[in-house]
């Protein structure tokens, strides 16, 4: 948990040092699920905004969560199969 606190502080300092309002780091932390996308979002917001590039970047960075979800689903399915095989 301490790592998240220091990353959050770092992100807040980065956003404010780039001229963003102080509520924006809190807002993006509540809305953006991919933590590394928050750091990329800083550069995206201060440059000339290209919505298509921002969307593709967000999808590419967030796609790693797909693999986490797949591995959890496969692990859960295997666990349920083993439970039924042993107890039924």
PDB file of N, CA and C in Angstrom:
ATOM      1  N   UNK A   1       0.820  -1.189   0.000  1.00  0.00           N
ATOM      2  CA  UNK A   1       0.000   0.000   0.000  1.00  0.00           C
ATOM      3  C   UNK A   1       0.869   1.261   0.000  1.00  0.00           C
ATOM      4  N   UNK A   2       2.033   1.183   0.624  1.00  0.00           N
ATOM      5  CA  UNK A   2       2.918   2.344   0.678  1.00  0.00           C
ATOM      6  C   UNK A   2       3.370   2.747  -0.725  1.00  0.00           C
ATOM      7  N   UNK A   3       3.544   1.773  -1.590  1.00  0.00           N
ATOM      8  CA  UNK A   3       3.932   2.079  -2.966  1.00  0.00           C
ATOM      9  C   UNK A   3       2.876   2.908  -3.684  1.00  0.00           C
ATOM     10  N   UNK A   4       1.603   2.590  -3.466  1.00  0.00           N
ATOM     11  CA  UNK A   4       0.522   3.350  -4.080  1.00  0.00           C
ATOM     12  C   UNK A   4       0.486   4.783  -3.558  1.00  0.00           C
ATOM     13  N   UNK A   5       0.749   4.952  -2.276  1.00  0.00           N
ATOM     14  CA  UNK A   5       0.749   6.294  -1.691  1.00  0.00           C
ATOM     15  C   UNK A   5       1.834   7.141  -2.351  1.00  0.00           C
ATOM     16  N   UNK A   6       3.046   6.603  -2.472  1.00  0.00           N
ATOM     17  CA  UNK A   6       4.130   7.373  -3.070  1.00  0.00           C
ATOM     18  C   UNK A   6       3.915   7.607  -4.559  1.00  0.00           C
ATOM     19  N   UNK A   7       3.340   6.637  -5.265  1.00  0.00           N
ATOM     20  CA  UNK A   7       3.020   6.860  -6.676  1.00  0.00           C
ATOM     21  C   UNK A   7       1.943   7.928  -6.830  1.00  0.00           C
ATOM     22  N   UNK A   8       0.966   7.929  -5.935  1.00  0.00           N
ATOM     23  CA  UNK A   8      -0.081   8.947  -5.981  1.00  0.00           C
ATOM     24  C   UNK A   8       0.473  10.335  -5.724  1.00  0.00           C
ATOM     25  N   UNK A   9       1.370  10.442  -4.751  1.00  0.00           N
ATOM     26  CA  UNK A   9       1.996  11.731  -4.469  1.00  0.00           C
ATOM     27  C   UNK A   9       2.823  12.188  -5.671  1.00  0.00           C
ATOM     28  N   UNK A  10       3.567  11.276  -6.247  1.00  0.00           N
ATOM     29  CA  UNK A  10       4.377  11.604  -7.418  1.00  0.00           C
ATOM     30  C   UNK A  10       3.511  12.069  -8.574  1.00  0.00           C
ATOM     31  N   UNK A  11       2.409  11.383  -8.799  1.00  0.00           N
ATOM     32  CA  UNK A  11       1.505  11.761  -9.881  1.00  0.00           C
ATOM     33  C   UNK A  11       0.903  13.138  -9.625  1.00  0.00           C
ATOM     34  N   UNK A  12       0.490  13.401  -8.406  1.00  0.00           N
ATOM     35  CA  UNK A  12      -0.065  14.710  -8.075  1.00  0.00           C
ATOM     36  C   UNK A  12       0.945  15.827  -8.276  1.00  0.00           C
ATOM     37  N   UNK A  13       2.163  15.608  -7.838  1.00  0.00           N
ATOM     38  CA  UNK A  13       3.211  16.615  -8.015  1.00  0.00           C
ATOM     39  C   UNK A  13       3.500  16.833  -9.503  1.00  0.00           C
ATOM     40  N   UNK A  14       3.537  15.759 -10.278  1.00  0.00           N
ATOM     41  CA  UNK A  14       3.783  15.876 -11.717  1.00  0.00           C
ATOM     42  C   UNK A  14       2.698  16.698 -12.398  1.00  0.00           C
ATOM     43  N   UNK A  15       1.445  16.396 -12.100  1.00  0.00           N
ATOM     44  CA  UNK A  15       0.330  17.113 -12.731  1.00  0.00           C
ATOM     45  C   UNK A  15       0.344  18.592 -12.372  1.00  0.00           C
ATOM     46  N   UNK A  16       0.545  18.892 -11.102  1.00  0.00           N
ATOM     47  CA  UNK A  16       0.532  20.288 -10.667  1.00  0.00           C
ATOM     48  C   UNK A  16       1.744  21.035 -11.228  1.00  0.00           C
ATOM     49  N   UNK A  17       2.892  20.350 -11.326  1.00  0.00           N
ATOM     50  CA  UNK A  17       4.080  21.010 -11.878  1.00  0.00           C
ATOM     51  C   UNK A  17       3.936  21.295 -13.369  1.00  0.00           C
ATOM     52  N   UNK A  18       3.065  20.577 -14.057  1.00  0.00           N
ATOM     53  CA  UNK A  18       2.809  20.821 -15.482  1.00  0.00           C
ATOM     54  C   UNK A  18       1.722  21.873 -15.696  1.00  0.00           C
ATOM     55  N   UNK A  19       1.214  22.459 -14.605  1.00  0.00           N
ATOM     56  CA  UNK A  19       0.235  23.531 -14.716  1.00  0.00           C
ATOM     57  C   UNK A  19      -1.211  23.097 -14.654  1.00  0.00           C
ATOM     58  N   UNK A  20      -1.467  21.864 -14.300  1.00  0.00           N
ATOM     59  CA  UNK A  20      -2.839  21.382 -14.193  1.00  0.00           C
ATOM     60  C   UNK A  20      -3.430  21.782 -12.840  1.00  0.00           C
ATOM     61  N   UNK A  21      -4.751  21.922 -12.752  1.00  0.00           N
ATOM     62  CA  UNK A  21      -5.368  22.240 -11.461  1.00  0.00           C
ATOM     63  C   UNK A  21      -5.202  21.091 -10.472  1.00  0.00           C
ATOM     64  N   UNK A  22      -5.216  21.402  -9.199  1.00  0.00           N
ATOM     65  CA  UNK A  22      -4.906  20.398  -8.176  1.00  0.00           C
ATOM     66  C   UNK A  22      -5.999  19.340  -8.021  1.00  0.00           C
ATOM     67  N   UNK A  23      -7.224  19.589  -8.494  1.00  0.00           N
ATOM     68  CA  UNK A  23      -8.273  18.575  -8.392  1.00  0.00           C
ATOM     69  C   UNK A  23      -8.148  17.508  -9.481  1.00  0.00           C
ATOM     70  N   UNK A  24      -7.420  17.791 -10.546  1.00  0.00           N
ATOM     71  CA  UNK A  24      -7.340  16.862 -11.672  1.00  0.00           C
ATOM     72  C   UNK A  24      -6.657  15.535 -11.326  1.00  0.00           C
ATOM     73  N   UNK A  25      -5.567  15.516 -10.542  1.00  0.00           N
ATOM     74  CA  UNK A  25      -4.999  14.215 -10.179  1.00  0.00           C
ATOM     75  C   UNK A  25      -5.963  13.346  -9.377  1.00  0.00           C
ATOM     76  N   UNK A  26      -6.738  13.960  -8.517  1.00  0.00           N
ATOM     77  CA  UNK A  26      -7.720  13.201  -7.725  1.00  0.00           C
ATOM     78  C   UNK A  26      -8.823  12.669  -8.635  1.00  0.00           C
ATOM     79  N   UNK A  27      -9.280  13.492  -9.557  1.00  0.00           N
ATOM     80  CA  UNK A  27     -10.326  13.080 -10.492  1.00  0.00           C
ATOM     81  C   UNK A  27      -9.862  11.941 -11.389  1.00  0.00           C
ATOM     82  N   UNK A  28      -8.667  12.060 -11.945  1.00  0.00           N
ATOM     83  CA  UNK A  28      -8.182  10.997 -12.829  1.00  0.00           C
ATOM     84  C   UNK A  28      -7.880   9.720 -12.047  1.00  0.00           C
ATOM     85  N   UNK A  29      -7.457   9.845 -10.795  1.00  0.00           N
ATOM     86  CA  UNK A  29      -7.228   8.649  -9.989  1.00  0.00           C
ATOM     87  C   UNK A  29      -8.532   7.914  -9.727  1.00  0.00           C
ATOM     88  N   UNK A  30      -9.629   8.641  -9.661  1.00  0.00           N
ATOM     89  CA  UNK A  30     -10.931   8.008  -9.434  1.00  0.00           C
ATOM     90  C   UNK A  30     -11.522   7.423 -10.714  1.00  0.00           C
ATOM     91  N   UNK A  31     -11.133   7.955 -11.873  1.00  0.00           N
ATOM     92  CA  UNK A  31     -11.754   7.554 -13.135  1.00  0.00           C
ATOM     93  C   UNK A  31     -10.893   6.591 -13.945  1.00  0.00           C
ATOM     94  N   UNK A  32      -9.593   6.806 -13.975  1.00  0.00           N
ATOM     95  CA  UNK A  32      -8.697   6.011 -14.808  1.00  0.00           C
ATOM     96  C   UNK A  32      -8.266   4.775 -14.032  1.00  0.00           C
ATOM     97  N   UNK A  33      -8.512   3.599 -14.615  1.00  0.00           N
ATOM     98  CA  UNK A  33      -8.191   2.351 -13.911  1.00  0.00           C
ATOM     99  C   UNK A  33      -6.724   1.971 -14.059  1.00  0.00           C
ATOM    100  N   UNK A  34      -6.152   2.225 -15.213  1.00  0.00           N
ATOM    101  CA  UNK A  34      -4.767   1.862 -15.475  1.00  0.00           C
ATOM    102  C   UNK A  34      -3.845   2.951 -14.930  1.00  0.00           C
ATOM    103  N   UNK A  35      -3.115   2.655 -13.871  1.00  0.00           N
ATOM    104  CA  UNK A  35      -2.290   3.651 -13.205  1.00  0.00           C
ATOM    105  C   UNK A  35      -1.225   4.251 -14.093  1.00  0.00           C
ATOM    106  N   UNK A  36      -0.608   3.437 -14.946  1.00  0.00           N
ATOM    107  CA  UNK A  36       0.427   3.985 -15.826  1.00  0.00           C
ATOM    108  C   UNK A  36      -0.176   4.908 -16.872  1.00  0.00           C
ATOM    109  N   UNK A  37      -1.440   4.744 -17.183  1.00  0.00           N
ATOM    110  CA  UNK A  37      -2.101   5.640 -18.133  1.00  0.00           C
ATOM    111  C   UNK A  37      -2.232   7.037 -17.553  1.00  0.00           C
ATOM    112  N   UNK A  38      -2.320   7.134 -16.231  1.00  0.00           N
ATOM    113  CA  UNK A  38      -2.401   8.455 -15.610  1.00  0.00           C
ATOM    114  C   UNK A  38      -1.136   9.263 -15.908  1.00  0.00           C
ATOM    115  N   UNK A  39       0.013   8.624 -15.813  1.00  0.00           N
ATOM    116  CA  UNK A  39       1.265   9.325 -16.105  1.00  0.00           C
ATOM    117  C   UNK A  39       1.345   9.704 -17.579  1.00  0.00           C
ATOM    118  N   UNK A  40       0.878   8.836 -18.463  1.00  0.00           N
ATOM    119  CA  UNK A  40       0.846   9.170 -19.892  1.00  0.00           C
ATOM    120  C   UNK A  40      -0.170  10.264 -20.179  1.00  0.00           C
ATOM    121  N   UNK A  41      -1.249  10.279 -19.414  1.00  0.00           N
ATOM    122  CA  UNK A  41      -2.293  11.278 -19.601  1.00  0.00           C
ATOM    123  C   UNK A  41      -1.775  12.690 -19.364  1.00  0.00           C
ATOM    124  N   UNK A  42      -0.785  12.825 -18.501  1.00  0.00           N
ATOM    125  CA  UNK A  42      -0.186  14.133 -18.255  1.00  0.00           C
ATOM    126  C   UNK A  42       0.381  14.703 -19.553  1.00  0.00           C
ATOM    127  N   UNK A  43       1.149  13.924 -20.263  1.00  0.00           N
ATOM    128  CA  UNK A  43       1.712  14.379 -21.535  1.00  0.00           C
ATOM    129  C   UNK A  43       0.657  14.583 -22.600  1.00  0.00           C
ATOM    130  N   UNK A  44      -0.351  13.732 -22.599  1.00  0.00           N
ATOM    131  CA  UNK A  44      -1.420  13.849 -23.594  1.00  0.00           C
ATOM    132  C   UNK A  44      -2.203  15.144 -23.388  1.00  0.00           C
ATOM    133  N   UNK A  45      -2.458  15.498 -22.130  1.00  0.00           N
ATOM    134  CA  UNK A  45      -3.256  16.689 -21.854  1.00  0.00           C
ATOM    135  C   UNK A  45      -2.511  17.989 -22.112  1.00  0.00           C
ATOM    136  N   UNK A  46      -1.186  18.001 -21.948  1.00  0.00           N
ATOM    137  CA  UNK A  46      -0.462  19.262 -22.159  1.00  0.00           C
ATOM    138  C   UNK A  46      -0.021  19.445 -23.607  1.00  0.00           C
ATOM    139  N   UNK A  47      -0.114  18.405 -24.421  1.00  0.00           N
ATOM    140  CA  UNK A  47       0.240  18.538 -25.838  1.00  0.00           C
ATOM    141  C   UNK A  47      -1.027  18.862 -26.638  1.00  0.00           C
ATOM    142  N   UNK A  48      -0.862  19.045 -27.934  1.00  0.00           N
ATOM    143  CA  UNK A  48      -2.045  19.253 -28.770  1.00  0.00           C
ATOM    144  C   UNK A  48      -2.848  17.958 -28.751  1.00  0.00           C
ATOM    145  N   UNK A  49      -4.095  18.060 -28.394  1.00  0.00           N
ATOM    146  CA  UNK A  49      -4.915  16.879 -28.106  1.00  0.00           C
ATOM    147  C   UNK A  49      -5.375  16.205 -29.388  1.00  0.00           C
ATOM    148  N   UNK A  50      -5.095  14.920 -29.486  1.00  0.00           N
ATOM    149  CA  UNK A  50      -5.543  14.093 -30.596  1.00  0.00           C
ATOM    150  C   UNK A  50      -6.383  12.966 -29.996  1.00  0.00           C
ATOM    151  N   UNK A  51      -7.715  13.059 -30.086  1.00  0.00           N
ATOM    152  CA  UNK A  51      -8.577  12.070 -29.424  1.00  0.00           C
ATOM    153  C   UNK A  51      -8.326  10.634 -29.882  1.00  0.00           C
ATOM    154  N   UNK A  52      -8.070  10.431 -31.159  1.00  0.00           N
ATOM    155  CA  UNK A  52      -7.843   9.071 -31.663  1.00  0.00           C
ATOM    156  C   UNK A  52      -6.562   8.484 -31.073  1.00  0.00           C
ATOM    157  N   UNK A  53      -5.506   9.269 -31.021  1.00  0.00           N
ATOM    158  CA  UNK A  53      -4.243   8.787 -30.443  1.00  0.00           C
ATOM    159  C   UNK A  53      -4.398   8.523 -28.952  1.00  0.00           C
ATOM    160  N   UNK A  54      -5.141   9.385 -28.248  1.00  0.00           N
ATOM    161  CA  UNK A  54      -5.364   9.186 -26.819  1.00  0.00           C
ATOM    162  C   UNK A  54      -6.156   7.897 -26.575  1.00  0.00           C
ATOM    163  N   UNK A  55      -7.164   7.649 -27.406  1.00  0.00           N
ATOM    164  CA  UNK A  55      -7.978   6.441 -27.258  1.00  0.00           C
ATOM    165  C   UNK A  55      -7.159   5.182 -27.535  1.00  0.00           C
ATOM    166  N   UNK A  56      -6.383   5.197 -28.608  1.00  0.00           N
ATOM    167  CA  UNK A  56      -5.559   4.032 -28.953  1.00  0.00           C
ATOM    168  C   UNK A  56      -4.506   3.773 -27.880  1.00  0.00           C
ATOM    169  N   UNK A  57      -3.919   4.840 -27.356  1.00  0.00           N
ATOM    170  CA  UNK A  57      -2.937   4.694 -26.286  1.00  0.00           C
ATOM    171  C   UNK A  57      -3.575   4.090 -25.038  1.00  0.00           C
ATOM    172  N   UNK A  58      -4.761   4.576 -24.684  1.00  0.00           N
ATOM    173  CA  UNK A  58      -5.454   4.052 -23.507  1.00  0.00           C
ATOM    174  C   UNK A  58      -5.805   2.572 -23.678  1.00  0.00           C
ATOM    175  N   UNK A  59      -6.254   2.202 -24.856  1.00  0.00           N
ATOM    176  CA  UNK A  59      -6.589   0.792 -25.121  1.00  0.00           C
ATOM    177  C   UNK A  59      -5.334  -0.071 -25.064  1.00  0.00           C
ATOM    178  N   UNK A  60      -4.253   0.402 -25.663  1.00  0.00           N
ATOM    179  CA  UNK A  60      -3.010  -0.382 -25.674  1.00  0.00           C
ATOM    180  C   UNK A  60      -2.446  -0.559 -24.268  1.00  0.00           C
ATOM    181  N   UNK A  61      -2.455   0.506 -23.484  1.00  0.00           N
ATOM    182  CA  UNK A  61      -1.905   0.418 -22.130  1.00  0.00           C
ATOM    183  C   UNK A  61      -2.825  -0.410 -21.229  1.00  0.00           C
ATOM    184  N   UNK A  62      -4.119  -0.253 -21.378  1.00  0.00           N
ATOM    185  CA  UNK A  62      -5.069  -0.979 -20.540  1.00  0.00           C
ATOM    186  C   UNK A  62      -5.298  -2.418 -20.952  1.00  0.00           C
ATOM    187  N   UNK A  63      -4.843  -2.801 -22.128  1.00  0.00           N
ATOM    188  CA  UNK A  63      -5.104  -4.160 -22.606  1.00  0.00           C
ATOM    189  C   UNK A  63      -4.404  -5.223 -21.760  1.00  0.00           C
ATOM    190  N   UNK A  64      -3.407  -4.834 -21.000  1.00  0.00           N
ATOM    191  CA  UNK A  64      -2.730  -5.832 -20.162  1.00  0.00           C
ATOM    192  C   UNK A  64      -3.673  -6.409 -19.113  1.00  0.00           C
ATOM    193  N   UNK A  65      -4.708  -5.659 -18.743  1.00  0.00           N
ATOM    194  CA  UNK A  65      -5.664  -6.161 -17.757  1.00  0.00           C
ATOM    195  C   UNK A  65      -6.505  -7.304 -18.321  1.00  0.00           C
ATOM    196  N   UNK A  66      -6.610  -7.381 -19.624  1.00  0.00           N
ATOM    197  CA  UNK A  66      -7.320  -8.485 -20.254  1.00  0.00           C
ATOM    198  C   UNK A  66      -6.664  -9.814 -19.888  1.00  0.00           C
ATOM    199  N   UNK A  67      -5.346  -9.834 -19.889  1.00  0.00           N
ATOM    200  CA  UNK A  67      -4.633 -11.068 -19.576  1.00  0.00           C
ATOM    201  C   UNK A  67      -4.765 -11.432 -18.096  1.00  0.00           C
ATOM    202  N   UNK A  68      -4.815 -10.411 -17.225  1.00  0.00           N
ATOM    203  CA  UNK A  68      -5.051 -10.688 -15.805  1.00  0.00           C
ATOM    204  C   UNK A  68      -6.422 -11.331 -15.624  1.00  0.00           C
ATOM    205  N   UNK A  69      -7.402 -10.771 -16.300  1.00  0.00           N
ATOM    206  CA  UNK A  69      -8.756 -11.300 -16.189  1.00  0.00           C
ATOM    207  C   UNK A  69      -8.868 -12.712 -16.739  1.00  0.00           C
ATOM    208  N   UNK A  70      -8.217 -12.979 -17.859  1.00  0.00           N
ATOM    209  CA  UNK A  70      -8.249 -14.321 -18.434  1.00  0.00           C
ATOM    210  C   UNK A  70      -7.605 -15.349 -17.505  1.00  0.00           C
ATOM    211  N   UNK A  71      -6.471 -14.980 -16.923  1.00  0.00           N
ATOM    212  CA  UNK A  71      -5.804 -15.934 -16.035  1.00  0.00           C
ATOM    213  C   UNK A  71      -6.629 -16.180 -14.779  1.00  0.00           C
ATOM    214  N   UNK A  72      -7.299 -15.151 -14.276  1.00  0.00           N
ATOM    215  CA  UNK A  72      -8.161 -15.353 -13.107  1.00  0.00           C
ATOM    216  C   UNK A  72      -9.361 -16.219 -13.465  1.00  0.00           C
ATOM    217  N   UNK A  73      -9.946 -16.005 -14.653  1.00  0.00           N
ATOM    218  CA  UNK A  73     -11.098 -16.794 -15.075  1.00  0.00           C
ATOM    219  C   UNK A  73     -10.706 -18.254 -15.270  1.00  0.00           C
ATOM    220  N   UNK A  74      -9.567 -18.487 -15.889  1.00  0.00           N
ATOM    221  CA  UNK A  74      -9.119 -19.871 -16.096  1.00  0.00           C
ATOM    222  C   UNK A  74      -8.786 -20.536 -14.762  1.00  0.00           C
ATOM    223  N   UNK A  75      -8.163 -19.791 -13.864  1.00  0.00           N
ATOM    224  CA  UNK A  75      -7.853 -20.336 -12.543  1.00  0.00           C
ATOM    225  C   UNK A  75      -9.109 -20.663 -11.758  1.00  0.00           C
ATOM    226  N   UNK A  76     -10.115 -19.799 -11.854  1.00  0.00           N
ATOM    227  CA  UNK A  76     -11.378 -20.042 -11.156  1.00  0.00           C
ATOM    228  C   UNK A  76     -12.098 -21.244 -11.756  1.00  0.00           C
ATOM    229  N   UNK A  77     -12.091 -21.361 -13.073  1.00  0.00           N
ATOM    230  CA  UNK A  77     -12.734 -22.507 -13.723  1.00  0.00           C
ATOM    231  C   UNK A  77     -12.043 -23.806 -13.326  1.00  0.00           C
ATOM    232  N   UNK A  78     -10.720 -23.798 -13.268  1.00  0.00           N
ATOM    233  CA  UNK A  78      -9.982 -24.989 -12.851  1.00  0.00           C
ATOM    234  C   UNK A  78     -10.287 -25.330 -11.399  1.00  0.00           C
ATOM    235  N   UNK A  79     -10.351 -24.330 -10.543  1.00  0.00           N
ATOM    236  CA  UNK A  79     -10.672 -24.548  -9.132  1.00  0.00           C
ATOM    237  C   UNK A  79     -12.067 -25.150  -8.977  1.00  0.00           C
ATOM    238  N   UNK A  80     -13.034 -24.601  -9.708  1.00  0.00           N
ATOM    239  CA  UNK A  80     -14.416 -25.132  -9.607  1.00  0.00           C
ATOM    240  C   UNK A  80     -14.482 -26.568 -10.118  1.00  0.00           C
ATOM    241  N   UNK A  81     -13.738 -26.882 -11.171  1.00  0.00           N
ATOM    242  CA  UNK A  81     -13.709 -28.247 -11.683  1.00  0.00           C
ATOM    243  C   UNK A  81     -13.144 -29.188 -10.639  1.00  0.00           C
ATOM    244  N   UNK A  82     -12.053 -28.793  -9.997  1.00  0.00           N
ATOM    245  CA  UNK A  82     -11.433 -29.648  -8.972  1.00  0.00           C
ATOM    246  C   UNK A  82     -12.333 -29.820  -7.761  1.00  0.00           C
ATOM    247  N   UNK A  83     -13.012 -28.771  -7.358  1.00  0.00           N
ATOM    248  CA  UNK A  83     -13.926 -28.857  -6.219  1.00  0.00           C
ATOM    249  C   UNK A  83     -15.052 -29.832  -6.521  1.00  0.00           C
ATOM    250  N   UNK A  84     -15.611 -29.738  -7.710  1.00  0.00           N
ATOM    251  CA  UNK A  84     -16.703 -30.648  -8.073  1.00  0.00           C
ATOM    252  C   UNK A  84     -16.198 -32.082  -8.213  1.00  0.00           C
ATOM    253  N   UNK A  85     -14.990 -32.254  -8.718  1.00  0.00           N
ATOM    254  CA  UNK A  85     -14.450 -33.604  -8.894  1.00  0.00           C
ATOM    255  C   UNK A  85     -14.190 -34.257  -7.551  1.00  0.00           C
ATOM    256  N   UNK A  86     -13.805 -33.480  -6.550  1.00  0.00           N
ATOM    257  CA  UNK A  86     -13.456 -34.038  -5.242  1.00  0.00           C
ATOM    258  C   UNK A  86     -14.682 -34.220  -4.356  1.00  0.00           C
ATOM    259  N   UNK A  87     -15.587 -33.263  -4.359  1.00  0.00           N
ATOM    260  CA  UNK A  87     -16.693 -33.267  -3.401  1.00  0.00           C
ATOM    261  C   UNK A  87     -18.016 -33.751  -3.956  1.00  0.00           C
ATOM    262  N   UNK A  88     -18.097 -34.047  -5.235  1.00  0.00           N
ATOM    263  CA  UNK A  88     -19.382 -34.482  -5.785  1.00  0.00           C
ATOM    264  C   UNK A  88     -19.315 -35.935  -6.152  1.00  0.00           C
TER     265      UNK A  88
END
